[in-house]
Short mmCIF file of C-alpha atoms in Angstrom, two decimals:
data_model
loop_
_atom_site.label_atom_id
_atom_site.label_comp_id
_atom_site.label_asym_id
_atom_site.label_seq_id
_atom_site.Cartn_x
_atom_site.Cartn_y
_atom_site.Cartn_z
CA UNK A 78 5.40 37.51 -0.03
CA UNK A 79 7.71 34.47 0.03
CA UNK A 80 6.07 31.10 0.54
CA UNK A 81 8.09 28.64 2.60
CA UNK A 82 7.66 25.06 1.42
CA UNK A 83 8.09 22.13 3.79
CA UNK A 84 9.87 19.85 1.34
CA UNK A 85 9.78 16.83 3.64
CA UNK A 86 6.03 17.17 4.11
CA UNK A 87 5.55 17.41 0.34
CA UNK A 88 7.74 14.33 -0.12
CA UNK A 89 5.71 12.35 2.41
CA UNK A 90 2.50 13.34 0.62
CA UNK A 91 4.05 12.42 -2.74
CA UNK A 92 4.98 8.96 -1.48
CA UNK A 93 1.48 8.38 -0.08
CA UNK A 94 -0.17 9.37 -3.35
CA UNK A 95 2.21 7.24 -5.40
CA UNK A 96 1.68 4.20 -3.16
CA UNK A 97 -2.10 4.46 -3.40
CA UNK A 98 -2.10 4.99 -7.16
CA UNK A 99 0.44 2.20 -7.70
CA UNK A 100 -1.64 -0.28 -5.73
CA UNK A 101 -4.74 0.35 -7.84
CA UNK A 102 -2.68 0.38 -11.04
CA UNK A 103 -0.96 -2.92 -10.21
CA UNK A 104 -4.23 -4.66 -9.33
CA UNK A 105 -6.05 -3.79 -12.54
CA UNK A 106 -3.08 -4.10 -14.93
CA UNK A 107 -2.31 -7.62 -13.72
CA UNK A 108 -5.34 -8.73 -15.78
CA UNK A 109 -4.47 -6.90 -19.01
CA UNK A 110 -2.13 -9.19 -20.96
CA UNK A 111 -3.70 -12.61 -20.23
CA UNK A 112 -7.28 -11.38 -20.76
CA UNK A 113 -6.34 -9.59 -23.99
CA UNK A 114 -5.01 -12.91 -25.28
CA UNK A 115 -8.23 -14.73 -24.35
CA UNK A 116 -10.40 -12.09 -26.01
CA UNK A 117 -8.24 -12.09 -29.14
CA UNK A 118 -8.44 -15.87 -29.46
CA UNK A 119 -12.20 -15.75 -29.05
CA UNK A 120 -12.50 -13.20 -31.86
CA UNK A 121 -10.00 -14.71 -34.29
CA UNK A 122 -9.61 -18.36 -33.30
CA UNK A 123 -5.86 -17.90 -33.78
CA UNK A 124 -3.36 -18.68 -31.05
CA UNK A 125 -0.73 -16.62 -32.89
CA UNK A 126 -2.88 -13.49 -32.95
CA UNK A 127 -3.77 -14.10 -29.33
CA UNK A 128 -0.06 -14.14 -28.49
CA UNK A 129 0.43 -10.83 -30.29
CA UNK A 130 -2.42 -9.30 -28.32
CA UNK A 131 -0.85 -10.58 -25.10
CA UNK A 132 2.42 -8.74 -25.73
CA UNK A 133 0.69 -5.61 -27.04
CA UNK A 134 0.48 -3.98 -23.61
CA UNK A 135 4.21 -4.53 -23.10
CA UNK A 136 4.94 -3.14 -26.57
CA UNK A 137 2.70 -0.16 -25.86
CA UNK A 138 4.57 0.57 -22.64
CA UNK A 139 7.87 0.37 -24.48
CA UNK A 140 6.74 2.70 -27.28
CA UNK A 141 5.26 5.21 -24.82
CA UNK A 142 8.29 5.38 -22.49
CA UNK A 143 10.30 8.09 -24.23
CA UNK A 144 7.37 10.29 -25.40
CA UNK A 145 5.86 10.14 -21.92
CA UNK A 146 9.22 11.03 -20.36
CA UNK A 147 9.54 13.96 -22.78
CA UNK A 148 6.06 15.18 -21.82
CA UNK A 149 6.93 14.74 -18.14
CA UNK A 150 10.15 16.73 -18.54
CA UNK A 151 8.20 19.61 -20.02
CA UNK A 152 5.00 19.53 -17.94
CA UNK A 153 5.91 17.78 -14.69
CA UNK A 154 5.29 14.45 -12.98
CA UNK A 155 1.66 15.12 -12.11
CA UNK A 156 0.53 15.66 -15.69
CA UNK A 157 2.93 13.08 -17.10
CA UNK A 158 1.89 10.17 -14.89
CA UNK A 159 -1.81 11.11 -14.96
CA UNK A 160 -1.76 11.41 -18.76
CA UNK A 161 -0.18 7.96 -19.08
CA UNK A 162 -2.89 6.40 -16.93
CA UNK A 163 -5.64 8.27 -18.79
CA UNK A 164 -4.41 7.18 -22.23
CA UNK A 165 -4.29 3.65 -20.86
CA UNK A 166 -7.94 3.97 -19.83
CA UNK A 167 -8.86 5.07 -23.36
CA UNK A 168 -7.03 1.98 -24.63
CA UNK A 169 -9.01 -0.26 -22.27
CA UNK A 170 -12.26 1.24 -23.60
CA UNK A 171 -11.06 0.52 -27.15
CA UNK A 172 -10.42 -3.11 -26.20
CA UNK A 173 -13.97 -3.41 -24.87
CA UNK A 174 -15.33 -1.87 -28.08
CA UNK A 175 -13.15 -4.23 -30.11
CA UNK A 176 -14.71 -7.13 -28.26
CA UNK A 177 -18.24 -5.81 -28.84
CA UNK A 178 -17.79 -5.38 -32.60
CA UNK A 179 -15.44 -8.41 -32.88
CA UNK A 180 -12.64 -6.31 -34.38
CA UNK A 181 -9.14 -7.62 -33.79
CA UNK A 182 -7.38 -4.46 -35.15
CA UNK A 183 -9.36 -2.30 -32.71
CA UNK A 184 -8.60 -4.71 -29.86
CA UNK A 185 -4.89 -4.71 -30.71
CA UNK A 186 -4.73 -0.91 -30.98
CA UNK A 187 -6.52 -0.63 -27.65
CA UNK A 188 -4.11 -3.04 -26.00
CA UNK A 189 -1.19 -0.96 -27.31
CA UNK A 190 -2.72 2.20 -25.85
CA UNK A 191 -3.39 0.41 -22.58
CA UNK A 192 0.37 -0.17 -22.40
CA UNK A 193 0.86 3.58 -21.97
CA UNK A 194 -0.30 3.01 -18.40
CA UNK A 195 2.59 0.56 -17.98
CA UNK A 196 5.02 3.34 -18.92
CA UNK A 197 3.33 5.67 -16.42
CA UNK A 198 3.47 3.03 -13.68
CA UNK A 199 7.18 2.51 -14.26
CA UNK A 200 7.93 6.23 -14.24
CA UNK A 201 5.99 6.67 -11.01
CA UNK A 202 8.89 5.12 -9.09
CA UNK A 203 11.12 7.96 -10.24
CA UNK A 204 8.59 10.58 -9.15
CA UNK A 205 9.43 9.46 -5.62
CA UNK A 206 13.03 10.70 -6.05
CA UNK A 207 12.54 14.30 -7.20
CA UNK A 208 12.44 15.83 -3.71
CA UNK A 209 14.06 13.16 -1.59
CA UNK A 210 17.48 13.54 -0.03
CA UNK A 211 20.16 11.52 -1.91
CA UNK A 212 20.73 9.35 1.17
CA UNK A 213 17.06 8.26 1.10
CA UNK A 214 16.64 7.80 -2.65
CA UNK A 215 16.79 4.01 -2.59
CA UNK A 216 14.13 3.75 0.09
CA UNK A 217 11.79 6.02 -1.87
CA UNK A 218 12.11 3.86 -5.00
CA UNK A 219 11.82 0.63 -3.03
CA UNK A 220 8.66 1.79 -1.28
CA UNK A 221 6.86 2.57 -4.55
CA UNK A 222 8.01 -0.74 -6.07
CA UNK A 223 6.72 -2.54 -2.96
CA UNK A 224 3.26 -1.07 -3.57
CA UNK A 225 2.95 -3.36 -6.61
CA UNK A 226 2.88 -6.43 -4.33
CA UNK A 227 -0.89 -6.33 -4.01
CA UNK A 228 -1.26 -6.46 -7.80
CA UNK A 229 0.41 -9.86 -8.02
CA UNK A 230 -1.78 -11.23 -5.23
CA UNK A 231 -5.18 -9.69 -5.92
CA UNK A 232 -5.12 -8.73 -9.60
CA UNK A 233 -5.41 -12.12 -11.36
CA UNK A 234 -8.21 -13.23 -9.02
CA UNK A 235 -10.38 -10.29 -10.19
CA UNK A 236 -10.54 -11.56 -13.77
CA UNK A 237 -13.33 -14.05 -13.06
CA UNK A 238 -15.67 -11.70 -11.13
CA UNK A 239 -14.98 -8.92 -13.63
CA UNK A 240 -15.94 -11.17 -16.51
CA UNK A 241 -19.18 -12.12 -14.73
CA UNK A 242 -20.01 -8.43 -14.55
CA UNK A 243 -19.68 -8.14 -18.33
CA UNK A 244 -22.33 -10.85 -18.75
CA UNK A 245 -24.74 -8.87 -16.57
CA UNK A 246 -24.21 -5.86 -18.84
CA UNK A 247 -24.78 -7.91 -21.96
CA UNK A 248 -21.16 -7.56 -23.11
CA UNK A 249 -19.09 -10.30 -24.75
CA UNK A 250 -17.01 -12.66 -22.65
CA UNK A 251 -13.58 -11.36 -21.53
CA UNK A 252 -14.50 -7.67 -21.94
CA UNK A 253 -15.46 -7.20 -18.28
CA UNK A 254 -11.87 -7.14 -16.98
CA UNK A 255 -11.05 -4.28 -19.36
CA UNK A 256 -14.01 -2.33 -18.00
CA UNK A 257 -12.43 -2.69 -14.57
CA UNK A 258 -8.99 -1.81 -15.98
CA UNK A 259 -10.38 1.34 -17.58
CA UNK A 260 -12.18 2.38 -14.40
CA UNK A 261 -9.10 1.72 -12.28
CA UNK A 262 -6.87 3.74 -14.58
CA UNK A 263 -9.31 6.66 -14.59
CA UNK A 264 -9.25 6.52 -10.79
CA UNK A 265 -5.44 6.52 -10.63
CA UNK A 266 -5.24 9.33 -13.19
CA UNK A 267 -7.70 11.44 -11.20
CA UNK A 268 -5.96 10.73 -7.89
CA UNK A 269 -2.58 11.63 -9.34
CA UNK A 270 -3.87 14.80 -10.99
CA UNK A 271 -5.74 16.02 -7.91
CA UNK A 272 -3.41 14.99 -5.10
CA UNK A 273 0.12 15.03 -6.52
CA UNK A 274 0.42 18.69 -5.61
CA UNK A 275 2.70 20.46 -5.58
CA UNK A 276 4.28 18.65 -8.49
CA UNK A 277 7.52 17.13 -7.12
CA UNK A 278 9.54 17.66 -10.31
CA UNK A 279 8.41 21.25 -10.85
CA UNK A 280 8.92 22.06 -7.16
CA UNK A 281 12.43 20.61 -7.27
CA UNK A 282 13.19 22.82 -10.27
CA UNK A 283 11.83 25.92 -8.57
CA UNK A 284 13.95 25.23 -5.51
CA UNK A 285 16.98 25.18 -7.83
CA UNK A 286 15.90 28.51 -9.28
CA UNK A 287 14.60 27.09 -12.58
CA UNK A 288 11.22 28.12 -13.92
CA UNK A 289 11.02 25.80 -16.97
CA UNK A 290 12.53 22.73 -18.59
CA UNK A 291 16.19 23.84 -19.02
CA UNK A 292 17.06 21.28 -21.67
CA UNK A 293 14.52 22.00 -24.37
CA UNK A 294 16.34 20.05 -27.10
CA UNK A 295 14.88 16.89 -25.62
CA UNK A 296 15.54 13.41 -26.91
CA UNK A 297 18.77 13.83 -28.86
CA UNK A 298 20.44 15.85 -26.13
CA UNK A 299 19.55 13.15 -23.65
CA UNK A 300 20.89 10.39 -25.90
CA UNK A 301 24.20 12.20 -26.32
CA UNK A 302 24.44 12.89 -22.60
CA UNK A 303 23.82 9.24 -21.71
CA UNK A 304 26.27 8.03 -24.36
CA UNK A 305 28.98 10.17 -22.81
CA UNK A 306 28.25 9.17 -19.21
CA UNK A 307 29.89 5.84 -18.23
CA UNK A 308 28.03 5.53 -14.93
CA UNK A 309 24.68 6.11 -16.64
CA UNK A 310 25.53 3.59 -19.38
CA UNK A 311 26.32 0.93 -16.81
CA UNK A 312 23.10 1.62 -14.92
CA UNK A 313 21.00 1.48 -18.08
CA UNK A 314 22.51 -1.85 -19.13
CA UNK A 315 22.29 -3.32 -15.62
CA UNK A 316 18.58 -2.50 -15.28
CA UNK A 317 17.87 -3.89 -18.76
CA UNK A 318 19.76 -7.13 -18.14
CA UNK A 319 18.23 -7.70 -14.71
CA UNK A 320 14.73 -7.19 -16.06
CA UNK A 321 15.21 -9.19 -19.25
CA UNK A 322 16.66 -12.18 -17.40
CA UNK A 323 13.85 -12.13 -14.86
CA UNK A 324 11.10 -11.94 -17.49
CA UNK A 325 12.65 -14.63 -19.70
CA UNK A 326 13.29 -17.16 -16.96
CA UNK A 327 10.01 -16.50 -15.13
CA UNK A 328 7.80 -16.70 -18.22
CA UNK A 329 9.16 -20.13 -19.19
CA UNK A 330 8.98 -21.50 -15.64
CA UNK A 331 5.25 -22.18 -15.89
CA UNK A 332 5.85 -24.21 -19.05
CA UNK A 333 8.72 -26.07 -17.32
CA UNK A 334 6.50 -27.00 -14.39
CA UNK A 335 3.58 -27.92 -16.63
CA UNK A 336 5.77 -30.29 -18.65
CA UNK A 337 6.75 -31.88 -15.36
CA UNK A 338 3.12 -32.64 -14.55
CA UNK A 339 2.40 -29.79 -12.10
CA UNK A 340 -1.21 -28.69 -11.77
CA UNK A 341 -2.30 -25.15 -12.55
CA UNK A 342 -2.66 -24.51 -8.81
CA UNK A 343 0.98 -25.49 -8.24
CA UNK A 344 2.11 -23.33 -11.15
CA UNK A 345 0.15 -20.40 -9.76
CA UNK A 346 1.66 -20.86 -6.31
CA UNK A 347 5.17 -20.97 -7.80
CA UNK A 348 4.56 -17.67 -9.61
CA UNK A 349 3.19 -16.17 -6.39
CA UNK A 350 6.40 -17.16 -4.60
CA UNK A 351 8.36 -15.45 -7.35
CA UNK A 352 6.23 -12.29 -7.12
CA UNK A 353 6.73 -12.20 -3.36
CA UNK A 354 10.48 -12.23 -3.97
CA UNK A 355 10.12 -9.41 -6.48
CA UNK A 356 8.16 -6.96 -4.38
CA UNK A 357 8.00 -7.71 -0.67
CA UNK A 358 11.62 -6.84 0.16
CA UNK A 359 11.95 -3.90 -2.23
CA UNK A 360 11.98 -1.35 0.64
CA UNK A 361 14.73 -3.38 2.35
CA UNK A 362 16.87 -3.32 -0.78
CA UNK A 363 16.20 0.40 -1.08
CA UNK A 364 17.31 0.94 2.51
CA UNK A 365 20.44 -1.11 1.88
CA UNK A 366 21.17 0.96 -1.23
CA UNK A 367 21.12 4.08 0.92
CA UNK A 368 23.20 2.54 3.70
CA UNK A 369 25.91 0.57 1.87
CA UNK A 370 25.69 2.00 -1.66
CA UNK A 371 23.77 1.15 -4.80
CA UNK A 372 26.68 -0.70 -6.43
CA UNK A 373 26.90 -3.17 -3.55
CA UNK A 374 23.17 -3.87 -3.62
CA UNK A 375 23.29 -4.23 -7.39
CA UNK A 376 26.12 -6.73 -6.91
CA UNK A 377 23.94 -8.59 -4.42
CA UNK A 378 21.14 -8.67 -6.97
CA UNK A 379 23.45 -10.04 -9.65
CA UNK A 380 24.71 -12.73 -7.25
CA UNK A 381 21.12 -13.72 -6.43
CA UNK A 382 20.34 -14.00 -10.14
CA UNK A 383 23.40 -16.20 -10.64
CA UNK A 384 22.32 -18.33 -7.68
CA UNK A 385 18.87 -18.64 -9.23
CA UNK A 386 20.40 -19.78 -12.51
CA UNK A 387 22.55 -22.32 -10.66
CA UNK A 388 19.47 -23.79 -8.97
CA UNK A 389 17.16 -23.77 -12.00
CA UNK A 390 19.72 -25.23 -14.41
CA UNK A 391 19.79 -28.40 -12.32
CA UNK A 392 16.02 -28.94 -12.20
CA UNK A 393 13.50 -30.95 -14.13
CA UNK A 394 9.85 -30.01 -14.23
CA UNK A 395 9.24 -32.59 -11.49
CA UNK A 396 11.51 -30.74 -9.02
CA UNK A 397 8.75 -28.41 -7.83
CA UNK A 398 10.47 -27.36 -4.61
CA UNK A 399 13.76 -26.56 -6.35
CA UNK A 400 12.01 -24.64 -9.10
CA UNK A 401 10.14 -22.56 -6.51
CA UNK A 402 13.39 -21.90 -4.68
CA UNK A 403 15.03 -20.81 -7.91
CA UNK A 404 12.11 -18.53 -8.74
CA UNK A 405 12.25 -16.98 -5.28
CA UNK A 406 15.95 -16.21 -5.80
CA UNK A 407 15.10 -14.85 -9.25
CA UNK A 408 12.54 -12.46 -7.75
CA UNK A 409 14.90 -11.32 -5.01
CA UNK A 410 17.68 -10.75 -7.54
CA UNK A 411 15.39 -8.67 -9.72
CA UNK A 412 14.22 -6.62 -6.73
CA UNK A 413 17.73 -5.81 -5.54
CA UNK A 414 19.01 -5.09 -9.05
CA UNK A 415 15.99 -3.08 -10.16
CA UNK A 416 15.83 -0.86 -7.08
CA UNK A 417 19.60 -0.35 -6.86
CA UNK A 418 19.95 0.17 -10.61
CA UNK A 419 17.16 2.75 -10.65
CA UNK A 420 18.81 4.58 -7.76
CA UNK A 421 22.21 4.49 -9.48
CA UNK A 422 20.74 5.81 -12.73
CA UNK A 423 19.04 8.70 -10.94
CA UNK A 424 22.29 9.60 -9.17
CA UNK A 425 24.39 9.36 -12.34
CA UNK A 426 22.69 12.13 -14.33
CA UNK A 427 22.04 15.82 -13.68
CA UNK A 428 18.66 16.75 -12.24
CA UNK A 429 17.41 18.44 -15.40
CA UNK A 430 18.08 15.36 -17.53
CA UNK A 431 16.65 12.78 -15.15
CA UNK A 432 13.06 12.48 -16.47
CA UNK A 433 14.25 11.82 -20.01
CA UNK A 434 17.06 9.50 -18.91
CA UNK A 435 14.55 7.55 -16.84
CA UNK A 436 12.28 7.23 -19.88
CA UNK A 437 15.21 5.91 -21.95
CA UNK A 438 15.88 3.36 -19.22
CA UNK A 439 12.29 2.11 -19.28
CA UNK A 440 12.40 1.86 -23.07
CA UNK A 441 15.64 -0.13 -23.06
CA UNK A 442 14.47 -2.32 -20.19
CA UNK A 443 11.22 -3.30 -21.87
CA UNK A 444 12.85 -3.81 -25.27
CA UNK A 445 15.42 -6.12 -23.70
CA UNK A 446 12.68 -8.04 -21.90
CA UNK A 447 10.70 -8.45 -25.14
CA UNK A 448 13.77 -9.71 -27.00
CA UNK A 449 14.72 -11.99 -24.13
CA UNK A 450 11.21 -13.41 -23.97
CA UNK A 451 11.25 -14.26 -27.67
CA UNK A 452 14.66 -15.92 -27.44
CA UNK A 453 13.67 -17.80 -24.29
CA UNK A 454 10.89 -19.62 -26.10
CA UNK A 455 13.27 -20.84 -28.79
CA UNK A 456 15.89 -21.93 -26.25
CA UNK A 457 13.36 -23.94 -24.25
CA UNK A 458 11.89 -25.49 -27.39
CA UNK A 459 15.22 -26.71 -28.75
CA UNK A 460 17.39 -27.26 -25.66
CA UNK A 461 15.12 -27.20 -22.62
CA UNK A 462 14.60 -24.98 -19.59
CA UNK A 463 17.90 -25.84 -17.81
CA UNK A 464 19.80 -24.40 -20.77
CA UNK A 465 17.76 -21.21 -20.56
CA UNK A 466 18.88 -20.84 -16.94
CA UNK A 467 22.52 -21.42 -17.94
CA UNK A 468 22.40 -18.96 -20.82
CA UNK A 469 20.68 -16.33 -18.66
CA UNK A 470 23.67 -16.34 -16.33
CA UNK A 471 25.98 -15.07 -19.10
CA UNK A 472 24.73 -11.44 -19.41
CA UNK A 473 24.41 -11.24 -15.62
CA UNK A 474 28.04 -12.30 -15.19
CA UNK A 475 29.16 -9.85 -17.89
CA UNK A 476 27.45 -6.94 -16.10
CA UNK A 477 29.08 -7.99 -12.83
CA UNK A 478 32.52 -8.11 -14.49
CA UNK A 479 31.90 -4.70 -16.10
CA UNK A 480 31.13 -3.12 -12.74
CA UNK A 481 34.09 -4.86 -11.11
CA UNK A 482 36.49 -3.55 -13.75
CA UNK A 483 35.03 -0.05 -13.48
CA UNK A 484 35.40 -0.11 -9.70
CA UNK A 485 39.03 -1.19 -10.00
CA UNK A 486 39.67 1.69 -12.38
CA UNK A 487 38.05 3.99 -9.86
CA UNK A 488 35.57 5.40 -12.35
CA UNK A 489 32.30 4.04 -11.00
CA UNK A 490 30.02 6.47 -9.22
CA UNK A 491 28.08 5.28 -6.15
#
C-alpha cells in the first residue's frame, strides 16, 4: 500500500513546531550568558573568569555546530535539534550544580554544554527549508528567525523572578535562571521530538528515493565540496561577516552609551531597538529574497550595515538618538543579510550535503563573531567606538565588491 504524503501540510506543521520551540528557546537562552557571568564572579571574585563564563555558551555553540550537523545528517532534523536542546539542558543542570558546590570548572563545563542548545537553535532555521518549495525558502527561514523576537523582549526580564525562585528552593543566588533554562530546553526538546513528525529532512530524502544519508564520508567530503563551490564560499563568508560585524558593533554600543552618561534604562532601550531591527522584519526580508532574489536582499543588508557604520562613526556617547538609529540600521542589516545569506547557502549546495554545509556555516559564523568581539574591545579601548564603526565597514564593503565582481563575471548563483 502506497502512502500519499501531503508535503505542504507537513511543511506547515514543521513551521508551527519550529516557531513554538524557537520562542521558548529564545526566551530562556537570553538569560544564559549574562547570568553565567554573574554566577562565576560570585564564585571566584574574578571579573576575568566571569568574562570567560559569559562567552562559554557562545563557544559551546561554535564547538557543537559541526558535530550536531553531522548527527543531523545521519539521523534527521527531529533527533538532531532535540538532542542539541537536551544536551543544553544537561549543561544548565551542571551550571546549577556548579553554583551549589561553588565549582568554577563545573560551571564553565556546564555553560559550554548549554551552548549546544545555541547550535540547535541556529540549525532549526534550516529545518524549515527541507520540504519547502525553492521560491518560498526565504520566507520559511525568515519566519523561524522572527520567532526569536520574543526572546529579546521577554527573556532578560525573567532573570530576576527566576533568581527569586532559587532563593525559595534554598539554592545559591544566580542559579535560578539556569533552572528555568534547563526546564525550557527540556520542553523544547520534548516538543521537537514528539511533534516534528514526519522528520522533514528524512521525508525529503525519501521523496527523492533515498533511504539513508548518501554522503557517509561526512565532514571532509563536505569541506572539499564547499571549497570547490564558489557560490557556497561567498554565502559562508557573507553570513560570517554580517554576523561578526553585528555582534562586534552591538556589544560595544552599551559601553559607548555608558561612557556618554546614559542610564542603564536608556542602554536597555537602545538594545531593544536593535533587537527589533534584527527580528521583527525577518519574514519581510525572507519574502523579498523569494521575490527579487537572495543576492539583491543580501546587497540591501550590506548597504544597511554600511549606513549603520556611517551613522555610528559620527557619534559620541552623548548622541543617544543617533546611536539608536545606527543600532536599528545595524539590526536591519543583519536581518536582511542573515536571512538572505542562509537562503543563498541552502540553494548553493546539493540537498544531501545541506545539513553539514549548514553546520559549517554556523561554526564559521560564530567563530568570526567571537574573533570580532575580541578585536572590538581592543579597538574601542585604544581608538574609541567611532573607529570600530569605521573598521567594521571594511569587511562589509569587501563582501559587497566580491559579489559585484562575481555577478559581472556571471558566475553567481541566485
